[in-house]
Amino acid sequence: GNLTTIYLDEIYLVDGLEFPLKGTRAYTTKINGVFDHFRHADSVSRNKECPNNTVTAYTGEQGVKGENNTPGTDYSLWSYTSCSSTLYGLPKVGGGAFSIGGQYDQSAESNESGVFLFYDGHAGFDYPETNGTKVHASADGTAYHYTYPGLPEDEYPIRIDHGNGYESYYLHLSTRNVADGTPIRAGQEIGSVGEDHLHYHLRFWGELVDPYGWTDTQNSDPLRPYAVSVPLWK
């Protein structure tokens, strides 16, 4: 349950993260929002939700904005200086459905055919789940109540500091079962799902990290082209 970290040239090795939703696993659960690897290299947009007309999943699958290919969206809402949280799904070049290891939820976000990849600029993963489902800590640490830009306080966000540079974040909760500053063990219940999904993301010394790593063997990770990818889930 304790994260053991080795840091070498942006290689992140850990003992392993437990998946925060019991009864399913990181590589079998449904996903309806991916961590976007296609980010600007500067430290601001690399570590915030900064849309840039392309979304790339850890599998290398990519959605790209084209002319009028995402009806009903307004790209003028984006702010490249403040990194707007207005995020959109984007289609594949040439069409077709996304797979994300067979886990992509085809019914998510009016995406029945799976032709849009959500979200451009997204900082983590969205896992569809029934409201009230228990959420658990993915590793030992200290839990803190947390505010997130644009997220209501009554969605009870939680940040867990794992004590070695890693922090995990749990958003869109309907309940929060831990007091601010509570020591936490891996697998301990910390709250329950709200908004029909759990948002989960991970940071290492403030930098966004994809717990799935990068699995595309034909192309380098656009987020960290010179790093060796190591998946963090158990």
Coordinates of N, CA and C in Angstrom, one line a residue:
G1 N 0.8 -1.2 0.0 CA 0.0 0.0 0.0 C 0.8 1.3 0.0
N2 N 2.1 1.1 0.3 CA 3.0 2.3 0.4 C 3.7 2.5 -1.0
L3 N 3.7 3.7 -1.5 CA 4.3 3.9 -2.8 C 5.8 4.1 -2.6
T4 N 6.6 3.2 -3.2 CA 8.1 3.3 -3.2 C 8.5 3.9 -4.5
T5 N 9.2 5.0 -4.4 CA 9.5 5.8 -5.7 C 11.0 5.8 -6.0
I6 N 11.3 5.6 -7.3 CA 12.6 5.9 -7.8 C 12.5 6.9 -8.9
Y7 N 13.3 8.0 -8.8 CA 13.1 9.0 -9.8 C 14.4 9.1 -10.7
L8 N 14.3 8.9 -12.0 CA 15.5 8.9 -12.9 C 15.0 9.4 -14.2
D9 N 15.4 10.6 -14.6 CA 15.2 11.1 -15.9 C 13.7 11.0 -16.3
E10 N 12.8 11.4 -15.4 CA 11.4 11.4 -15.7 C 10.9 9.9 -15.8
I11 N 11.5 9.0 -15.2 CA 11.0 7.6 -15.1 C 10.4 7.5 -13.7
Y12 N 9.1 7.1 -13.6 CA 8.5 7.0 -12.3 C 8.2 5.5 -12.0
L13 N 8.8 5.0 -11.0 CA 8.6 3.6 -10.6 C 8.0 3.6 -9.2
V14 N 6.9 2.8 -9.0 CA 6.3 2.8 -7.7 C 5.9 1.3 -7.4
D15 N 5.6 1.1 -6.2 CA 5.2 -0.3 -5.7 C 3.9 -0.7 -6.3
G16 N 3.1 0.3 -6.7 CA 1.8 -0.1 -7.3 C 0.6 0.6 -6.7
L17 N -0.3 1.1 -7.5 CA -1.5 1.8 -7.0 C -2.7 0.8 -7.0
E18 N -3.5 0.9 -6.0 CA -4.7 0.1 -5.9 C -5.8 0.9 -6.7
F19 N -6.7 0.2 -7.4 CA -7.7 0.9 -8.1 C -8.7 1.4 -7.1
P20 N -9.2 2.7 -7.2 CA -10.1 3.2 -6.1 C -11.5 2.7 -6.1
L21 N -11.9 2.0 -7.1 CA -13.3 1.5 -7.1 C -13.2 -0.1 -6.9
K22 N -13.7 -0.5 -5.8 CA -13.7 -2.0 -5.5 C -14.6 -2.8 -6.4
G23 N -14.2 -4.0 -6.7 CA -15.0 -4.9 -7.5 C -14.6 -4.8 -9.0
T24 N -13.7 -3.9 -9.3 CA -13.2 -3.8 -10.7 C -11.8 -3.5 -10.7
R25 N -11.1 -3.5 -11.8 CA -9.7 -3.2 -11.9 C -9.4 -2.2 -12.9
A26 N -8.2 -1.6 -12.8 CA -7.8 -0.5 -13.7 C -7.9 -0.9 -15.2
Y27 N -7.6 -2.2 -15.5 CA -7.5 -2.6 -16.9 C -8.8 -3.3 -17.4
T28 N -9.8 -3.3 -16.6 CA -11.1 -3.9 -17.0 C -12.3 -3.0 -16.9
T29 N -12.1 -2.0 -16.0 CA -13.2 -1.0 -15.8 C -13.5 -0.2 -17.1
K30 N -14.7 0.3 -17.1 CA -15.0 1.2 -18.2 C -14.4 2.6 -18.0
I31 N -14.0 3.3 -19.1 CA -13.5 4.6 -19.1 C -14.3 5.5 -20.0
N32 N -14.7 6.7 -19.5 CA -15.4 7.6 -20.4 C -14.7 9.0 -20.6
G33 N -13.5 9.1 -20.0 CA -12.7 10.3 -20.2 C -11.3 9.9 -19.9
V34 N -10.4 10.2 -20.8 CA -9.0 9.8 -20.7 C -8.1 11.0 -20.3
F35 N -6.9 10.7 -19.8 CA -5.9 11.7 -19.6 C -5.3 12.0 -20.9
D36 N -5.2 13.3 -21.2 CA -4.7 13.8 -22.5 C -3.2 14.0 -22.5
H37 N -2.5 13.2 -23.3 CA -1.0 13.2 -23.3 C -0.6 14.4 -24.3
F38 N -1.4 14.9 -25.1 CA -1.0 15.9 -26.1 C -1.2 17.2 -25.5
R39 N -0.1 17.7 -24.9 CA -0.1 19.0 -24.2 C 1.1 19.8 -24.6
H40 N 1.0 21.1 -24.5 CA 2.1 22.0 -24.7 C 3.2 21.7 -23.8
A41 N 4.5 22.0 -24.2 CA 5.6 21.6 -23.4 C 5.8 22.6 -22.2
D42 N 5.3 23.8 -22.2 CA 5.5 24.7 -21.1 C 4.8 24.2 -19.8
S43 N 5.4 24.6 -18.7 CA 5.0 24.0 -17.4 C 3.5 24.3 -17.1
V44 N 3.0 25.5 -17.5 CA 1.6 25.9 -17.2 C 0.6 24.9 -17.8
S45 N 0.7 24.8 -19.2 CA -0.3 24.0 -19.8 C 0.0 22.5 -19.8
R46 N 1.2 22.2 -19.5 CA 1.5 20.8 -19.3 C 0.9 20.2 -18.0
N47 N 0.6 21.1 -17.1 CA 0.1 20.6 -15.8 C -1.3 21.2 -15.4
K48 N -2.0 21.7 -16.4 CA -3.3 22.1 -16.2 C -4.2 21.6 -17.4
E49 N -5.5 21.9 -17.3 CA -6.4 21.4 -18.4 C -6.4 22.5 -19.5
C50 N -5.5 22.3 -20.5 CA -5.3 23.2 -21.5 C -5.7 22.6 -22.9
P51 N -6.9 22.8 -23.4 CA -7.2 22.3 -24.7 C -6.4 22.9 -25.8
N52 N -6.0 22.1 -26.8 CA -5.2 22.5 -28.0 C -5.6 21.8 -29.3
N53 N -6.9 21.4 -29.4 CA -7.4 20.8 -30.6 C -7.0 19.4 -30.9
T54 N -6.3 18.8 -30.0 CA -5.9 17.4 -30.1 C -5.9 16.7 -28.7
V55 N -6.5 15.5 -28.7 CA -6.5 14.7 -27.5 C -5.9 13.3 -27.8
T56 N -4.9 12.9 -27.0 CA -4.2 11.7 -27.2 C -4.2 10.8 -25.9
A57 N -4.7 9.6 -26.1 CA -4.8 8.6 -25.0 C -3.5 7.9 -24.8
Y58 N -3.3 7.2 -23.7 CA -2.1 6.4 -23.4 C -1.9 5.3 -24.4
T59 N -2.9 4.9 -25.1 CA -2.8 3.9 -26.1 C -2.2 4.4 -27.4
G60 N -2.1 5.7 -27.5 CA -1.7 6.4 -28.8 C -2.8 6.8 -29.7
E61 N -4.1 6.4 -29.3 CA -5.2 6.8 -30.1 C -5.4 8.3 -29.9
Q62 N -5.8 8.9 -31.0 CA -5.8 10.4 -31.1 C -7.1 10.9 -31.7
G63 N -7.7 11.9 -31.1 CA -8.7 12.7 -31.7 C -8.2 14.1 -32.1
V64 N -8.7 14.6 -33.2 CA -8.2 15.9 -33.7 C -9.3 16.7 -34.2
K65 N -9.3 18.0 -33.8 CA -10.4 18.9 -34.3 C -10.2 19.2 -35.8
G66 N -11.3 19.1 -36.5 CA -11.4 19.4 -37.9 C -12.5 20.4 -38.2
E67 N -12.7 20.8 -39.4 CA -13.7 21.8 -39.7 C -15.1 21.2 -39.4
N68 N -15.8 21.8 -38.5 CA -17.2 21.5 -38.2 C -17.4 20.0 -37.9
N69 N -16.4 19.4 -37.2 CA -16.6 17.9 -36.9 C -17.0 17.7 -35.5
T70 N -17.3 18.7 -34.7 CA -17.8 18.5 -33.4 C -19.0 19.4 -33.2
P71 N -20.2 19.1 -33.7 CA -21.4 20.0 -33.7 C -21.7 20.4 -32.3
G72 N -22.1 21.6 -32.1 CA -22.6 22.1 -30.9 C -21.5 22.6 -29.9
T73 N -20.3 22.5 -30.3 CA -19.2 23.0 -29.4 C -18.8 24.4 -29.8
D74 N -18.3 25.1 -28.8 CA -17.8 26.5 -29.1 C -16.4 26.7 -28.7
Y75 N -15.5 26.6 -29.6 CA -14.0 26.6 -29.3 C -13.6 28.0 -28.9
S76 N -14.4 29.0 -29.1 CA -14.0 30.4 -28.7 C -14.0 30.5 -27.2
L77 N -14.6 29.5 -26.5 CA -14.6 29.6 -25.0 C -13.2 29.3 -24.5
W78 N -12.4 28.7 -25.2 CA -11.0 28.3 -24.7 C -10.2 29.5 -24.5
S79 N -9.4 29.5 -23.4 CA -8.5 30.5 -23.1 C -7.1 29.9 -23.0
Y80 N -6.2 30.3 -23.9 CA -4.8 29.7 -23.8 C -3.9 30.3 -22.8
T81 N -4.4 31.4 -22.2 CA -3.5 32.0 -21.2 C -3.9 31.5 -19.8
S82 N -5.2 31.2 -19.5 CA -5.6 30.7 -18.2 C -5.9 29.2 -18.2
C83 N -6.0 28.6 -19.4 CA -6.3 27.2 -19.6 C -7.7 26.9 -19.1
S84 N -8.6 27.2 -19.9 CA -10.1 27.0 -19.6 C -10.4 25.6 -19.3
S85 N -11.4 25.3 -18.4 CA -11.8 24.0 -18.1 C -12.9 23.6 -19.1
T86 N -13.2 24.3 -20.1 CA -14.2 23.9 -21.1 C -13.5 23.0 -22.1
L87 N -13.8 21.7 -21.9 CA -13.1 20.6 -22.6 C -14.1 19.9 -23.5
Y88 N -13.6 19.4 -24.7 CA -14.4 18.7 -25.6 C -13.9 17.4 -26.1
G89 N -14.8 16.5 -26.6 CA -14.4 15.3 -27.3 C -14.1 15.5 -28.7
L90 N -13.1 14.8 -29.3 CA -12.7 15.0 -30.6 C -12.7 13.7 -31.4
P91 N -13.0 13.7 -32.7 CA -13.0 12.5 -33.5 C -11.7 12.1 -34.1
K92 N -11.6 10.8 -34.5 CA -10.5 10.3 -35.2 C -10.4 10.9 -36.6
V93 N -9.1 11.1 -37.0 CA -8.9 11.5 -38.4 C -9.3 10.3 -39.2
G94 N -10.2 10.5 -40.2 CA -10.7 9.4 -41.0 C -11.8 8.7 -40.5
G95 N -12.3 9.0 -39.3 CA -13.4 8.4 -38.7 C -13.1 7.1 -37.9
G96 N -14.1 6.5 -37.4 CA -14.0 5.2 -36.7 C -14.1 5.4 -35.2
A97 N -14.3 4.3 -34.5 CA -14.5 4.4 -33.0 C -13.2 4.2 -32.3
F98 N -13.2 4.7 -31.1 CA -12.0 4.5 -30.2 C -12.2 3.3 -29.3
S99 N -11.1 2.7 -28.9 CA -11.1 1.4 -28.1 C -10.6 1.6 -26.7
I100 N -9.4 2.2 -26.6 CA -8.7 2.4 -25.3 C -8.6 1.0 -24.6
G101 N -8.0 0.1 -25.3 CA -7.8 -1.2 -24.7 C -9.1 -2.0 -24.5
G102 N -10.2 -1.6 -25.3 CA -11.5 -2.2 -25.1 C -12.3 -1.7 -23.9
Q103 N -11.8 -0.7 -23.3 CA -12.4 -0.1 -22.1 C -13.3 1.1 -22.3
Y104 N -13.2 1.7 -23.5 CA -13.9 3.0 -23.7 C -15.4 2.8 -23.7
D105 N -16.0 3.6 -22.9 CA -17.5 3.5 -22.7 C -18.2 4.1 -23.9
Q106 N -18.8 3.3 -24.7 CA -19.4 3.8 -25.9 C -20.7 4.6 -25.6
S107 N -21.2 4.5 -24.5 CA -22.5 5.2 -24.2 C -22.2 6.6 -23.5
A108 N -21.0 6.9 -23.2 CA -20.7 8.1 -22.4 C -20.8 9.4 -23.2
E109 N -21.3 10.4 -22.5 CA -21.3 11.7 -23.1 C -22.0 11.8 -24.5
S110 N -23.1 11.1 -24.6 CA -23.8 11.1 -25.9 C -22.9 10.6 -27.0
N111 N -22.1 9.6 -26.7 CA -21.0 9.1 -27.5 C -21.3 7.6 -27.9
E112 N -22.6 7.3 -28.2 CA -23.0 5.9 -28.3 C -22.1 5.1 -29.3
S113 N -21.6 5.8 -30.4 CA -20.8 5.1 -31.4 C -19.3 5.1 -31.1
G114 N -18.9 5.8 -30.0 CA -17.5 5.9 -29.6 C -16.6 6.7 -30.5
V115 N -17.2 7.6 -31.3 CA -16.4 8.3 -32.3 C -15.8 9.6 -31.8
F116 N -16.0 10.0 -30.5 CA -15.4 11.1 -29.9 C -14.5 10.7 -28.7
L117 N -13.3 11.2 -28.7 CA -12.4 10.9 -27.5 C -12.5 12.1 -26.6
F118 N -12.9 11.8 -25.3 CA -13.0 12.9 -24.3 C -11.8 12.8 -23.4
Y119 N -11.2 13.9 -22.9 CA -11.5 15.3 -23.4 C -10.2 15.9 -23.8
D120 N -10.2 16.9 -24.7 CA -9.0 17.6 -25.1 C -8.6 18.5 -23.9
G121 N -7.4 18.2 -23.4 CA -6.8 18.9 -22.2 C -7.1 18.3 -20.9
H122 N -7.8 17.1 -20.9 CA -8.2 16.5 -19.6 C -7.0 16.1 -18.8
A123 N -7.1 16.3 -17.5 CA -6.0 16.1 -16.6 C -6.0 14.7 -16.0
G124 N -7.0 13.9 -16.2 CA -7.1 12.6 -15.5 C -8.0 11.6 -16.3
F125 N -8.6 10.7 -15.5 CA -9.5 9.7 -16.1 C -10.9 9.8 -15.4
D126 N -11.9 9.6 -16.2 CA -13.3 9.5 -15.7 C -13.7 8.1 -15.8
Y127 N -14.3 7.5 -14.7 CA -14.7 6.2 -14.7 C -16.2 6.2 -14.4
P128 N -17.1 5.8 -15.3 CA -18.5 5.8 -15.0 C -18.9 4.8 -13.9
E129 N -19.7 5.2 -13.0 CA -20.1 4.3 -11.9 C -21.3 4.9 -11.3
T130 N -22.1 4.0 -10.6 CA -23.3 4.3 -10.0 C -23.1 5.3 -8.8
N131 N -23.9 6.3 -8.7 CA -23.8 7.2 -7.6 C -23.9 6.4 -6.3
G132 N -23.1 6.8 -5.3 CA -23.1 6.1 -4.0 C -22.1 5.0 -3.9
T133 N -21.5 4.5 -5.1 CA -20.5 3.5 -5.0 C -19.3 4.0 -4.2
K134 N -18.7 3.2 -3.3 CA -17.7 3.6 -2.4 C -16.4 3.8 -3.2
V135 N -15.6 4.8 -2.8 CA -14.4 5.2 -3.3 C -13.3 5.0 -2.3
H136 N -12.1 4.4 -2.7 CA -11.1 4.0 -1.8 C -9.8 4.6 -2.1
A137 N -8.9 4.8 -1.2 CA -7.6 5.4 -1.4 C -6.7 4.4 -2.2
S138 N -6.0 5.0 -3.2 CA -5.2 4.1 -4.0 C -3.8 3.8 -3.4
A139 N -3.4 4.5 -2.4 CA -2.2 4.2 -1.7 C -2.2 4.8 -0.3
D140 N -1.3 4.5 0.6 CA -1.2 5.1 1.9 C -0.8 6.6 1.7
G141 N -1.2 7.4 2.7 CA -0.9 8.8 2.7 C -1.7 9.6 3.7
T142 N -1.8 10.9 3.5 CA -2.6 11.8 4.3 C -3.7 12.5 3.4
A143 N -4.9 12.4 3.8 CA -6.0 12.9 3.0 C -6.3 14.4 3.4
Y144 N -6.6 15.2 2.4 CA -6.9 16.6 2.6 C -8.2 17.0 1.8
H145 N -9.0 17.8 2.4 CA -10.1 18.4 1.7 C -9.4 19.4 0.7
Y146 N -10.1 19.6 -0.4 CA -9.4 20.2 -1.6 C -10.3 21.0 -2.4
T147 N -9.9 22.1 -2.9 CA -10.7 22.9 -3.8 C -10.1 22.8 -5.2
Y148 N -11.0 22.8 -6.2 CA -10.6 22.7 -7.6 C -11.3 23.7 -8.4
P149 N -10.6 24.5 -9.3 CA -11.3 25.6 -10.0 C -12.5 25.1 -10.8
G150 N -13.6 25.7 -10.6 CA -14.9 25.4 -11.3 C -15.6 24.2 -10.7
L151 N -15.1 23.6 -9.6 CA -15.7 22.4 -9.0 C -16.4 22.8 -7.7
P152 N -17.7 22.6 -7.6 CA -18.4 23.0 -6.4 C -17.9 22.3 -5.1
E153 N -17.8 23.0 -4.0 CA -17.3 22.3 -2.8 C -18.2 21.2 -2.4
D154 N -19.5 21.2 -2.8 CA -20.4 20.1 -2.4 C -20.2 18.8 -3.2
E155 N -19.1 18.8 -4.1 CA -18.7 17.6 -4.7 C -17.5 17.0 -4.0
Y156 N -17.2 17.5 -2.9 CA -16.3 16.9 -1.9 C -15.0 16.4 -2.5
P157 N -14.2 17.2 -3.2 CA -12.9 16.7 -3.7 C -11.9 16.3 -2.6
I158 N -11.1 15.3 -2.9 CA -10.1 14.9 -1.9 C -8.8 14.8 -2.6
R159 N -7.7 15.2 -1.9 CA -6.3 15.1 -2.3 C -5.6 14.2 -1.3
I160 N -4.9 13.2 -1.8 CA -4.1 12.4 -0.8 C -2.6 12.5 -1.1
D161 N -1.9 13.0 -0.2 CA -0.5 13.2 -0.3 C 0.2 11.9 0.2
H162 N 0.9 11.2 -0.8 CA 1.5 9.9 -0.4 C 2.9 10.0 0.1
G163 N 3.4 11.2 0.4 CA 4.6 11.4 1.1 C 5.9 11.2 0.4
N164 N 5.8 11.0 -0.9 CA 7.0 10.8 -1.7 C 7.0 11.5 -3.0
G165 N 6.2 12.6 -3.1 CA 6.1 13.3 -4.3 C 4.8 13.0 -5.0
Y166 N 4.2 11.9 -4.8 CA 3.0 11.5 -5.4 C 1.8 12.1 -4.7
E167 N 0.8 12.5 -5.4 CA -0.5 12.9 -4.9 C -1.6 12.4 -5.8
S168 N -2.6 11.8 -5.2 CA -3.8 11.3 -6.0 C -5.0 12.2 -5.6
Y169 N -5.9 12.4 -6.7 CA -7.0 13.3 -6.6 C -8.3 12.6 -6.9
Y170 N -9.3 12.8 -6.2 CA -10.6 12.1 -6.3 C -11.7 13.2 -6.4
L171 N -12.4 13.3 -7.5 CA -13.3 14.4 -7.8 C -14.7 13.9 -8.1
H172 N -15.7 14.7 -7.9 CA -17.1 14.4 -8.2 C -17.7 13.4 -7.2
L173 N -17.4 13.6 -5.9 CA -17.9 12.7 -4.9 C -19.3 13.2 -4.3
S174 N -20.1 12.3 -3.9 CA -21.3 12.7 -3.2 C -21.2 12.7 -1.7
T175 N -20.2 12.0 -1.2 CA -19.9 12.1 0.3 C -18.4 12.1 0.4
R176 N -17.9 12.6 1.6 CA -16.5 12.5 1.9 C -16.4 12.1 3.4
N177 N -15.7 10.9 3.6 CA -15.8 10.2 4.9 C -14.5 10.5 5.7
V178 N -13.6 11.4 5.3 CA -12.4 11.6 6.0 C -12.3 13.1 6.4
A179 N -11.8 13.3 7.6 CA -11.5 14.7 8.0 C -10.2 15.2 7.4
D180 N -10.1 16.5 7.3 CA -8.9 17.1 6.7 C -7.7 16.8 7.5
G181 N -6.7 16.2 6.8 CA -5.4 15.9 7.5 C -5.4 14.5 8.1
T182 N -6.4 13.6 7.7 CA -6.5 12.3 8.2 C -5.4 11.3 7.6
P183 N -4.6 10.6 8.4 CA -3.8 9.5 7.8 C -4.7 8.4 7.2
I184 N -4.2 7.9 6.0 CA -5.0 7.0 5.2 C -4.2 5.8 4.9
R185 N -4.8 4.6 4.8 CA -4.2 3.4 4.4 C -4.8 3.1 3.0
A186 N -3.9 2.4 2.2 CA -4.4 2.0 0.8 C -5.6 1.1 1.0
G187 N -6.6 1.4 0.2 CA -7.9 0.6 0.2 C -8.9 1.1 1.2
Q188 N -8.5 2.1 2.0 CA -9.5 2.6 3.0 C -10.6 3.5 2.3
E189 N -11.8 3.3 2.7 CA -12.9 4.1 2.1 C -12.8 5.6 2.5
I190 N -12.9 6.4 1.4 CA -12.7 7.9 1.7 C -14.0 8.6 1.3
G191 N -14.9 8.0 0.5 CA -16.1 8.7 0.1 C -16.9 7.9 -0.8
S192 N -17.8 8.5 -1.6 CA -18.6 7.8 -2.5 C -18.8 8.6 -3.8
V193 N -19.1 7.9 -4.9 CA -19.3 8.5 -6.2 C -20.5 9.4 -6.3
G194 N -20.3 10.5 -7.0 CA -21.4 11.4 -7.4 C -21.3 11.7 -8.8
E195 N -22.3 12.4 -9.4 CA -22.2 12.8 -10.8 C -22.0 11.6 -11.8
D196 N -22.4 10.4 -11.3 CA -22.4 9.2 -12.2 C -21.0 8.8 -12.6
H197 N -20.0 9.3 -12.0 CA -18.6 8.9 -12.4 C -17.6 9.4 -11.3
L198 N -16.5 8.7 -11.3 CA -15.3 9.2 -10.5 C -14.3 9.8 -11.4
H199 N -13.8 11.0 -11.1 CA -12.6 11.5 -11.8 C -11.4 11.3 -10.9
Y200 N -10.4 10.7 -11.5 CA -9.1 10.4 -10.7 C -7.9 10.9 -11.5
H201 N -7.0 11.6 -10.8 CA -5.8 11.9 -11.5 C -4.6 11.9 -10.5
L202 N -3.4 11.9 -11.0 CA -2.2 11.7 -10.2 C -1.2 12.7 -10.6
R203 N -0.5 13.2 -9.6 CA 0.7 14.1 -9.8 C 1.9 13.6 -9.1
F204 N 3.1 13.9 -9.7 CA 4.3 13.6 -9.1 C 5.2 14.9 -9.0
W205 N 5.4 15.4 -7.8 CA 6.0 16.7 -7.6 C 5.3 17.8 -8.4
G206 N 4.0 17.7 -8.5 CA 3.2 18.7 -9.1 C 2.9 18.5 -10.6
E207 N 3.7 17.5 -11.2 CA 3.5 17.3 -12.6 C 2.5 16.1 -12.8
L208 N 1.6 16.3 -13.8 CA 0.6 15.3 -14.1 C 1.2 14.1 -14.6
V209 N 0.8 12.9 -14.2 CA 1.3 11.6 -14.5 C 0.1 10.7 -14.9
D210 N 0.3 9.9 -16.0 CA -0.7 9.0 -16.4 C -0.4 7.6 -15.7
P211 N -1.3 7.1 -14.8 CA -1.0 5.9 -14.1 C -1.0 4.7 -15.1
Y212 N -1.5 4.8 -16.3 CA -1.5 3.7 -17.3 C -0.2 3.7 -18.1
G213 N 0.6 4.8 -17.9 CA 1.9 4.9 -18.6 C 1.6 5.3 -20.1
W214 N 2.4 4.7 -21.0 CA 2.2 4.9 -22.4 C 2.5 3.6 -23.1
T215 N 1.5 3.1 -23.8 CA 1.6 1.7 -24.4 C 1.7 1.7 -25.9
D216 N 1.8 2.8 -26.6 CA 1.9 2.8 -28.0 C 3.4 2.5 -28.3
T217 N 3.7 1.4 -28.9 CA 5.1 1.0 -29.2 C 5.6 1.6 -30.5
Q218 N 4.8 2.2 -31.3 CA 5.2 2.8 -32.5 C 5.5 4.3 -32.5
N219 N 5.0 4.9 -31.4 CA 5.2 6.4 -31.3 C 5.6 6.7 -29.9
S220 N 6.4 7.8 -29.7 CA 6.8 8.2 -28.4 C 5.7 9.0 -27.8
D221 N 5.7 9.0 -26.4 CA 4.7 9.8 -25.7 C 4.9 11.3 -25.9
P222 N 3.9 12.0 -26.4 CA 4.0 13.4 -26.7 C 4.2 14.2 -25.4
L223 N 3.8 13.7 -24.3 CA 3.9 14.4 -23.0 C 5.4 14.4 -22.5
R224 N 6.0 13.2 -22.6 CA 7.4 13.1 -22.2 C 8.1 12.2 -23.2
P225 N 8.5 12.7 -24.3 CA 9.1 11.9 -25.4 C 10.3 11.1 -25.0
Y226 N 11.1 11.6 -24.0 CA 12.4 10.9 -23.7 C 12.3 10.1 -22.4
A227 N 11.1 9.9 -21.9 CA 11.0 9.1 -20.7 C 10.6 7.6 -21.1
V228 N 11.0 6.7 -20.2 CA 10.6 5.3 -20.3 C 9.3 5.2 -19.5
S229 N 8.3 4.6 -20.1 CA 7.0 4.6 -19.5 C 6.9 3.4 -18.6
V230 N 6.3 3.6 -17.4 CA 6.1 2.5 -16.4 C 4.7 2.6 -15.9
P231 N 3.8 1.6 -16.2 CA 2.4 1.7 -15.6 C 2.5 1.6 -14.1
L232 N 1.6 2.3 -13.4 CA 1.6 2.4 -12.0 C 0.5 1.6 -11.3
W233 N -0.5 1.2 -12.0 CA -1.5 0.4 -11.4 C -1.0 -1.0 -11.1
K234 N -1.5 -1.6 -10.0 CA -1.2 -3.0 -9.7 C -2.0 -3.9 -10.6

